[in-house]
Amino acid sequence: MAYRRSIVSMKSETMNATTEPNGATTTSPEQAAQWLQQGKLLAYPTESVWGIGCDAYNQQAVEQILAIKNRPSEKGMIVVTDSIERIRPLLQQLPQSRQQQIIASWSTRASEENAAHTQQAHTWLLPLKTAEFSATTEADNEDTNTQDIGAHKANASKAHDPHQPGNEALVPYWITGKHDSIAVRVIAHPLIAQLCQQMVSSANPYGLVVSTSCNPSGDSPAKSFEQAYAYFGQDIAYLQGETLGYVLPSQISDASSGQVIR
């Protein structure tokens, strides 16, 4: 099948004989984080369905997911992280009222047995300052000096302490696509929150993991490990667990305007 050929042909060149084979499964977020840091793709449970993701700061891994999903890079990718505090620097330029709205949407947790039927995961498009990213690519601007492009690509993974004033970490352009914002969610799933926490490093200061629905283009998102494995088999790795049972799909909103996009 086309999606199988795409992912196999785009295996990361960084893999070596000591790396766990694809198709491996684990219940350990620590082990799963090691796989992501090696450039692997990972299927995992989210609030409502299974997702497929990678290290958001690994360009080649992100391109593999774009190929699987048949998704144009210009659209950008949703990413998840473990805590509000982790990405607070990305909220600072928003009005306090909007910050409070976003924080409240990420702080709600199921408190009743049937709450999953009314709960909804919230993804926000957070605006980025020029200092935090550049959306310019070769395709967007043919007049851009090639040395400048090379410098930008090198800087896209530059390490900062993002909590120091004036030291916001750069967000990779392969995550934002053509947009001047980043689509991010503080995930409610405790297992995936642990995974994101394990991903925090100088190379990934926000602990960002790509999160897109686990399915080939045109198919329904997987709702279980068995369905995820049926879709991708040995092509990827798996972090086993259950979804939180949310019935409603993730809501996407613009943090600048407050408008619901989806």
XYZ file of N, CA, C and O in Angstrom, residues 124-248:
500
model
N -5.009 24.861 21.136
C -5.001 26.301 20.887
C -3.909 26.681 19.898
O -2.798 26.142 19.958
N -4.237 27.605 19.009
C -3.251 28.168 18.089
C -2.616 29.371 18.775
O -3.229 30.444 18.869
N -1.409 29.180 19.289
C -0.724 30.234 20.040
C 0.155 31.043 19.095
O 0.998 30.483 18.386
N -0.020 32.367 19.069
C 0.804 33.196 18.178
C 2.261 33.173 18.615
O 2.576 33.101 19.805
N 3.136 33.238 17.620
C 4.566 33.220 17.888
C 5.183 34.547 17.505
O 4.839 35.131 16.468
N 6.095 35.017 18.332
C 6.836 36.214 18.001
C 7.913 35.867 16.981
O 8.342 34.729 16.857
N 8.384 36.880 16.266
C 9.417 36.664 15.248
C 10.645 36.005 15.842
O 11.299 35.176 15.209
N 10.945 36.335 17.089
C 12.143 35.781 17.729
C 12.010 34.297 18.010
O 13.001 33.620 18.268
N 10.771 33.770 17.952
C 10.550 32.386 18.323
C 10.578 31.422 17.140
O 10.711 30.228 17.316
N 10.428 31.968 15.926
C 10.443 31.078 14.768
C 10.577 31.898 13.489
O 10.451 33.120 13.498
N 10.825 31.198 12.403
C 10.736 31.805 11.085
C 10.020 30.837 10.183
O 10.362 29.665 10.115
N 9.001 31.317 9.470
C 8.224 30.445 8.590
C 8.800 30.385 7.194
O 8.247 29.755 6.316
N 9.916 31.078 6.951
C 10.488 31.126 5.614
C 11.164 29.813 5.270
O 11.946 29.275 6.034
N 10.847 29.281 4.107
C 11.512 28.094 3.584
C 11.950 28.385 2.164
O 11.601 29.408 1.577
N 12.676 27.460 1.570
C 13.121 27.647 0.191
C 11.939 27.827 -0.744
O 11.968 28.629 -1.669
N 10.871 27.049 -0.532
C 9.721 27.110 -1.421
C 8.965 28.424 -1.262
O 8.386 28.941 -2.209
N 8.956 28.993 -0.050
C 8.206 30.209 0.205
C 8.900 31.445 -0.359
O 8.262 32.423 -0.711
N 10.227 31.412 -0.412
C 10.955 32.603 -0.803
C 12.204 32.211 -1.561
O 13.236 31.934 -0.987
N 12.097 32.205 -2.875
C 13.207 31.749 -3.696
C 14.360 32.733 -3.680
O 15.482 32.400 -4.057
N 14.078 33.978 -3.235
C 15.126 34.986 -3.214
C 15.955 34.950 -1.937
O 16.942 35.660 -1.817
N 15.530 34.128 -0.977
C 16.254 34.053 0.285
C 17.649 33.484 0.051
O 17.820 32.484 -0.635
N 18.636 34.116 0.632
C 20.003 33.645 0.508
C 20.137 32.249 1.086
O 19.652 31.968 2.168
N 20.786 31.337 0.368
C 20.882 29.948 0.815
C 21.629 29.834 2.126
O 21.358 28.939 2.927
N 22.568 30.731 2.381
C 23.263 30.686 3.659
C 22.319 31.040 4.798
O 22.401 30.471 5.884
N 21.398 31.997 4.538
C 20.417 32.354 5.559
C 19.503 31.190 5.858
O 19.144 30.943 7.007
N 19.089 30.462 4.813
C 18.237 29.291 5.005
C 18.949 28.255 5.860
O 18.390 27.690 6.797
N 20.203 28.003 5.538
C 20.960 27.033 6.311
C 21.084 27.446 7.764
O 20.974 26.629 8.677
N 21.281 28.745 7.986
C 21.378 29.232 9.356
C 20.065 29.056 10.086
O 20.028 28.690 11.260
N 18.956 29.318 9.382
C 17.644 29.153 10.020
C 17.409 27.695 10.408
O 16.935 27.394 11.493
N 17.739 26.773 9.511
C 17.522 25.361 9.824
C 18.369 24.937 11.019
O 17.935 24.139 11.838
N 19.573 25.459 11.102
C 20.416 25.121 12.252
C 19.822 25.701 13.528
O 19.810 25.065 14.570
N 19.300 26.933 13.430
C 18.750 27.585 14.611
C 17.421 27.004 15.044
O 16.996 27.190 16.178
N 16.724 26.287 14.140
C 15.406 25.762 14.467
C 15.466 24.786 15.633
O 14.486 24.596 16.343
N 16.621 24.159 15.837
C 16.765 23.231 16.955
C 17.667 23.798 18.054
O 18.140 23.083 18.920
N 17.895 25.100 17.998
C 18.781 25.747 18.969
C 18.241 25.612 20.386
O 17.057 25.735 20.629
N 19.108 25.369 21.332
C 18.683 25.145 22.715
C 18.736 26.438 23.510
O 19.709 27.176 23.464
N 17.635 26.715 24.228
C 17.557 27.823 25.167
C 16.961 27.308 26.469
O 16.371 26.240 26.513
N 17.057 28.097 27.513
C 16.170 27.937 28.654
C 14.987 28.854 28.385
O 15.096 30.064 28.529
N 13.828 28.299 27.986
C 12.731 29.148 27.539
C 12.105 29.974 28.654
O 11.327 30.880 28.378
N 12.421 29.676 29.902
C 11.809 30.401 31.009
C 12.628 31.617 31.426
O 12.212 32.372 32.296
N 13.785 31.805 30.808
C 14.564 33.003 31.061
C 14.073 34.123 30.139
O 13.909 33.902 28.943
N 13.814 35.324 30.668
C 13.322 36.424 29.831
C 14.202 36.646 28.615
O 15.431 36.689 28.711
N 13.562 36.786 27.453
C 14.296 37.020 26.224
C 14.935 35.778 25.646
O 15.644 35.843 24.645
N 14.694 34.610 26.246
C 15.338 33.381 25.803
C 14.311 32.351 25.338
O 14.490 31.160 25.548
N 13.229 32.807 24.714
C 12.219 31.866 24.243
C 12.853 30.882 23.261
O 13.602 31.260 22.373
N 12.531 29.599 23.431
C 13.090 28.589 22.538
C 12.461 28.713 21.161
O 11.288 29.050 21.024
N 13.244 28.451 20.140
C 12.721 28.500 18.783
C 11.793 27.320 18.535
O 12.026 26.222 19.022
N 10.755 27.570 17.764
C 9.809 26.532 17.374
C 10.107 26.165 15.926
O 10.159 27.041 15.068
N 10.312 24.888 15.604
C 10.694 24.499 14.248
C 9.644 24.881 13.211
O 8.446 24.708 13.431
N 10.101 25.378 12.073
C 9.166 25.770 11.013
C 8.426 24.571 10.441
O 7.339 24.717 9.882
N 8.988 23.365 10.562
C 8.284 22.194 10.033
C 7.094 21.799 10.908
O 6.300 20.961 10.526
N 6.954 22.421 12.090
C 5.775 22.234 12.930
C 4.711 23.290 12.625
O 3.520 23.001 12.583
N 5.141 24.524 12.421
C 4.184 25.606 12.196
C 3.672 25.654 10.766
O 2.604 26.209 10.503
N 4.414 25.085 9.809
C 4.008 25.184 8.411
C 4.034 26.637 7.960
O 4.958 27.383 8.264
N 2.990 27.063 7.275
C 2.944 28.440 6.760
C 2.395 29.419 7.798
O 2.284 30.621 7.524
N 2.059 28.944 8.977
C 1.380 29.766 9.965
C 2.357 30.491 10.888
O 3.498 30.056 11.080
N 1.875 31.583 11.493
C 2.675 32.309 12.486
C 2.196 31.955 13.888
O 2.171 32.787 14.787
N 1.794 30.697 14.040
C 1.306 30.209 15.329
C 1.671 28.734 15.459
O 2.034 28.075 14.475
N 1.557 28.223 16.686
C 1.790 26.804 16.937
C 0.525 26.209 17.540
O -0.073 26.785 18.454
N 0.098 25.076 17.013
C -1.096 24.380 17.505
C -0.661 23.436 18.621
O 0.005 22.431 18.359
N -1.054 23.742 19.857
C -0.536 22.993 21.003
C -1.660 22.676 21.988
O -2.617 23.432 22.121
N -1.520 21.546 22.648
C -2.467 21.127 23.680
C -1.696 20.565 24.863
O -0.749 19.795 24.673
N -2.087 20.972 26.061
C -1.593 20.297 27.269
C -2.480 19.076 27.444
O -3.664 19.191 27.750
N -1.904 17.917 27.221
C -2.703 16.699 27.123
C -3.191 16.246 28.499
O -2.466 16.316 29.491
N -4.433 15.781 28.523
C -5.038 15.334 29.781
C -4.677 13.894 30.116
O -4.832 13.476 31.267
N -4.195 13.146 29.139
C -3.887 11.731 29.365
C -2.628 11.609 30.220
O -1.545 12.045 29.801
N -2.703 11.022 31.406
C -1.540 10.990 32.303
C -0.347 10.229 31.736
O 0.803 10.619 31.970
N -0.594 9.160 30.987
C 0.512 8.390 30.426
C 1.275 9.213 29.393
O 2.515 9.199 29.364
N 0.545 9.949 28.564
C 1.202 10.741 27.526
C 1.829 11.998 28.123
O 2.834 12.488 27.621
N 1.255 12.493 29.207
C 1.901 13.590 29.921
C 3.274 13.148 30.433
O 4.255 13.895 30.354
N 3.351 11.916 30.941
C 4.649 11.382 31.381
C 5.607 11.265 30.205
O 6.812 11.531 30.341
N 5.091 10.841 29.054
C 5.924 10.731 27.851
C 6.507 12.093 27.489
O 7.714 12.215 27.221
N 5.669 13.125 27.476
C 6.138 14.463 27.134
C 7.177 14.958 28.136
O 8.169 15.588 27.766
N 6.953 14.661 29.403
C 7.911 15.050 30.436
C 9.275 14.417 30.173
O 10.318 15.052 30.351
N 9.262 13.167 29.732
C 10.511 12.470 29.430
C 11.207 13.046 28.200
O 12.411 12.852 28.012
N 10.461 13.753 27.352
C 11.035 14.302 26.124
C 11.746 15.631 26.360
O 12.457 16.125 25.478
N 11.558 16.233 27.514
C 12.170 17.537 27.781
C 13.689 17.418 27.794
O 14.259 16.549 28.461
N 14.335 18.269 27.011
C 15.795 18.281 26.930
C 16.214 19.631 26.372
O 15.370 20.473 26.020
N 17.512 19.854 26.277
C 17.993 21.100 25.689
C 17.566 21.216 24.228
O 17.399 22.318 23.707
N 17.369 20.074 23.558
C 16.945 20.081 22.161
C 15.441 20.199 22.002
O 14.953 20.558 20.935
N 14.688 19.894 23.058
C 13.227 19.945 23.019
C 12.741 20.528 24.349
O 12.183 19.824 25.188
N 12.959 21.817 24.564
C 12.721 22.412 25.888
C 11.264 22.436 26.322
O 10.987 22.517 27.526
N 10.331 22.376 25.373
C 8.920 22.386 25.728
C 8.331 20.972 25.849
O 7.157 20.820 26.148
N 9.136 19.948 25.613
C 8.636 18.579 25.696
C 7.556 18.294 24.670
O 6.602 17.572 24.952
N 7.697 18.814 23.468
C 6.660 18.715 22.444
C 6.717 17.390 21.695
O 7.771 16.969 21.211
N 5.553 16.748 21.584
C 5.394 15.529 20.799
C 4.304 15.781 19.760
O 3.225 16.294 20.099
N 4.589 15.461 18.513
C 3.577 15.598 17.457
C 2.393 14.700 17.772
O 2.561 13.571 18.254
N 1.190 15.187 17.517
C -0.016 14.404 17.784
C -0.997 14.567 16.624
O -1.621 15.614 16.462
N -1.113 13.527 15.822
C -2.103 13.498 14.759
C -2.809 12.153 14.835
O -2.263 11.197 15.395
N -4.020 12.066 14.320
C -4.792 10.832 14.469
C -4.084 9.653 13.825
O -3.461 9.778 12.772
N -4.190 8.505 14.474
C -3.478 7.298 14.042
C -4.311 6.562 12.997
O -5.112 5.683 13.317
N -4.109 6.931 11.755
C -4.795 6.284 10.640
C -4.150 6.702 9.332
O -3.673 7.837 9.213
N -4.135 5.809 8.352
C -3.741 6.224 7.014
C -4.775 7.203 6.466
O -5.940 7.213 6.893
N -4.363 8.032 5.548
C -5.269 9.002 4.956
C -6.511 8.319 4.393
O -6.426 7.326 3.667
N -7.680 8.817 4.780
C -8.936 8.272 4.285
C -9.595 7.260 5.186
O -10.764 6.913 4.976
N -8.873 6.757 6.207
C -9.435 5.782 7.143
C -9.812 6.462 8.457
O -9.366 7.570 8.761
N -10.626 5.779 9.249
C -11.039 6.311 10.543
C -9.901 6.188 11.550
O -9.110 5.239 11.495
N -9.801 7.122 12.502
C -8.745 7.040 13.526
C -8.868 5.766 14.357
O -9.973 5.323 14.678
N -7.731 5.189 14.687
C -7.721 4.003 15.543
C -8.228 4.361 16.931
O -7.915 5.423 17.468
N -8.993 3.449 17.528
C -9.506 3.658 18.879
C -8.942 2.644 19.868
O -9.335 2.628 21.026
N -8.022 1.801 19.401
C -7.412 0.790 20.262
C -6.041 0.436 19.710
O -5.714 0.736 18.552
N -5.238 -0.206 20.563
C -3.930 -0.677 20.109
C -4.080 -1.635 18.942
O -3.329 -1.570 17.963
N -5.069 -2.524 19.030
C -5.253 -3.527 17.977
C -5.523 -2.869 16.628
O -4.982 -3.283 15.596
N -6.339 -1.837 16.629
C -6.638 -1.157 15.380
C -5.435 -0.376 14.872
O -5.150 -0.349 13.674
N -4.697 0.248 15.792
C -3.495 0.975 15.392
C -2.476 0.031 14.764
O -1.868 0.336 13.733
N -2.319 -1.143 15.382
C -1.357 -2.120 14.853
C -1.810 -2.657 13.501
O -0.990 -2.910 12.612
N -3.122 -2.829 13.342
C -3.641 -3.296 12.059
C -3.339 -2.290 10.947
O -3.108 -2.675 9.798
N -3.315 -1.024 11.297
C -3.020 0.017 10.310
C -1.539 0.039 9.932
O -1.183 0.126 8.763
N -0.656 -0.009 10.931
C 0.756 0.279 10.669
C 1.716 -0.856 10.992
O 2.886 -0.784 10.626
N 1.259 -1.896 11.701
C 2.075 -3.084 11.907
C 3.488 -2.799 12.369
O 3.728 -2.095 13.350
N 4.459 -3.330 11.644
C 5.871 -3.234 12.012
C 6.505 -1.897 11.637
O 7.690 -1.666 11.914
N 5.724 -1.005 11.034
C 6.311 0.244 10.551
C 6.620 1.242 11.654
O 7.430 2.150 11.466
N 5.974 1.133 12.809
C 6.142 2.100 13.881
C 6.219 1.373 15.225
O 6.078 0.146 15.282
N 6.414 2.124 16.303
C 6.410 1.565 17.653
C 5.110 1.966 18.359
O 4.375 2.843 17.884
N 4.830 1.342 19.516
C 3.541 1.539 20.188
C 3.732 1.678 21.693
O 4.456 0.900 22.316
N 3.034 2.683 22.254
C 2.938 2.831 23.704
C 1.530 2.391 24.087
O 0.551 3.068 23.774
N 1.425 1.255 24.747
C 0.118 0.675 25.012
C -0.579 1.349 26.188
O 0.050 1.737 27.171
N -1.882 1.443 26.078
C -2.713 2.037 27.104
C -4.109 2.242 26.546
O -4.376 1.946 25.384
N -5.003 2.751 27.372
C -6.376 3.022 26.953
C -6.570 4.517 26.744
O -5.917 5.339 27.397
N -7.470 4.882 25.845
C -7.842 6.283 25.725
C -8.633 6.695 26.975
O -9.043 5.841 27.766
N -8.865 7.987 27.138
C -9.650 8.466 28.265
C -11.148 8.361 27.999
O -11.949 8.689 28.879
N -11.501 7.916 26.814
C -12.908 7.688 26.508
C -13.694 8.930 26.138
O -14.928 8.890 26.082
N -12.995 10.038 25.856
C -13.706 11.240 25.422
C -14.469 10.930 24.133
O -13.915 10.336 23.198
N -15.714 11.347 24.081
C -16.535 11.121 22.894
C -16.375 12.265 21.896
O -16.316 12.048 20.684
N -16.289 13.484 22.393
C -16.177 14.646 21.520
C -14.757 14.766 20.967
O -13.791 14.495 21.678
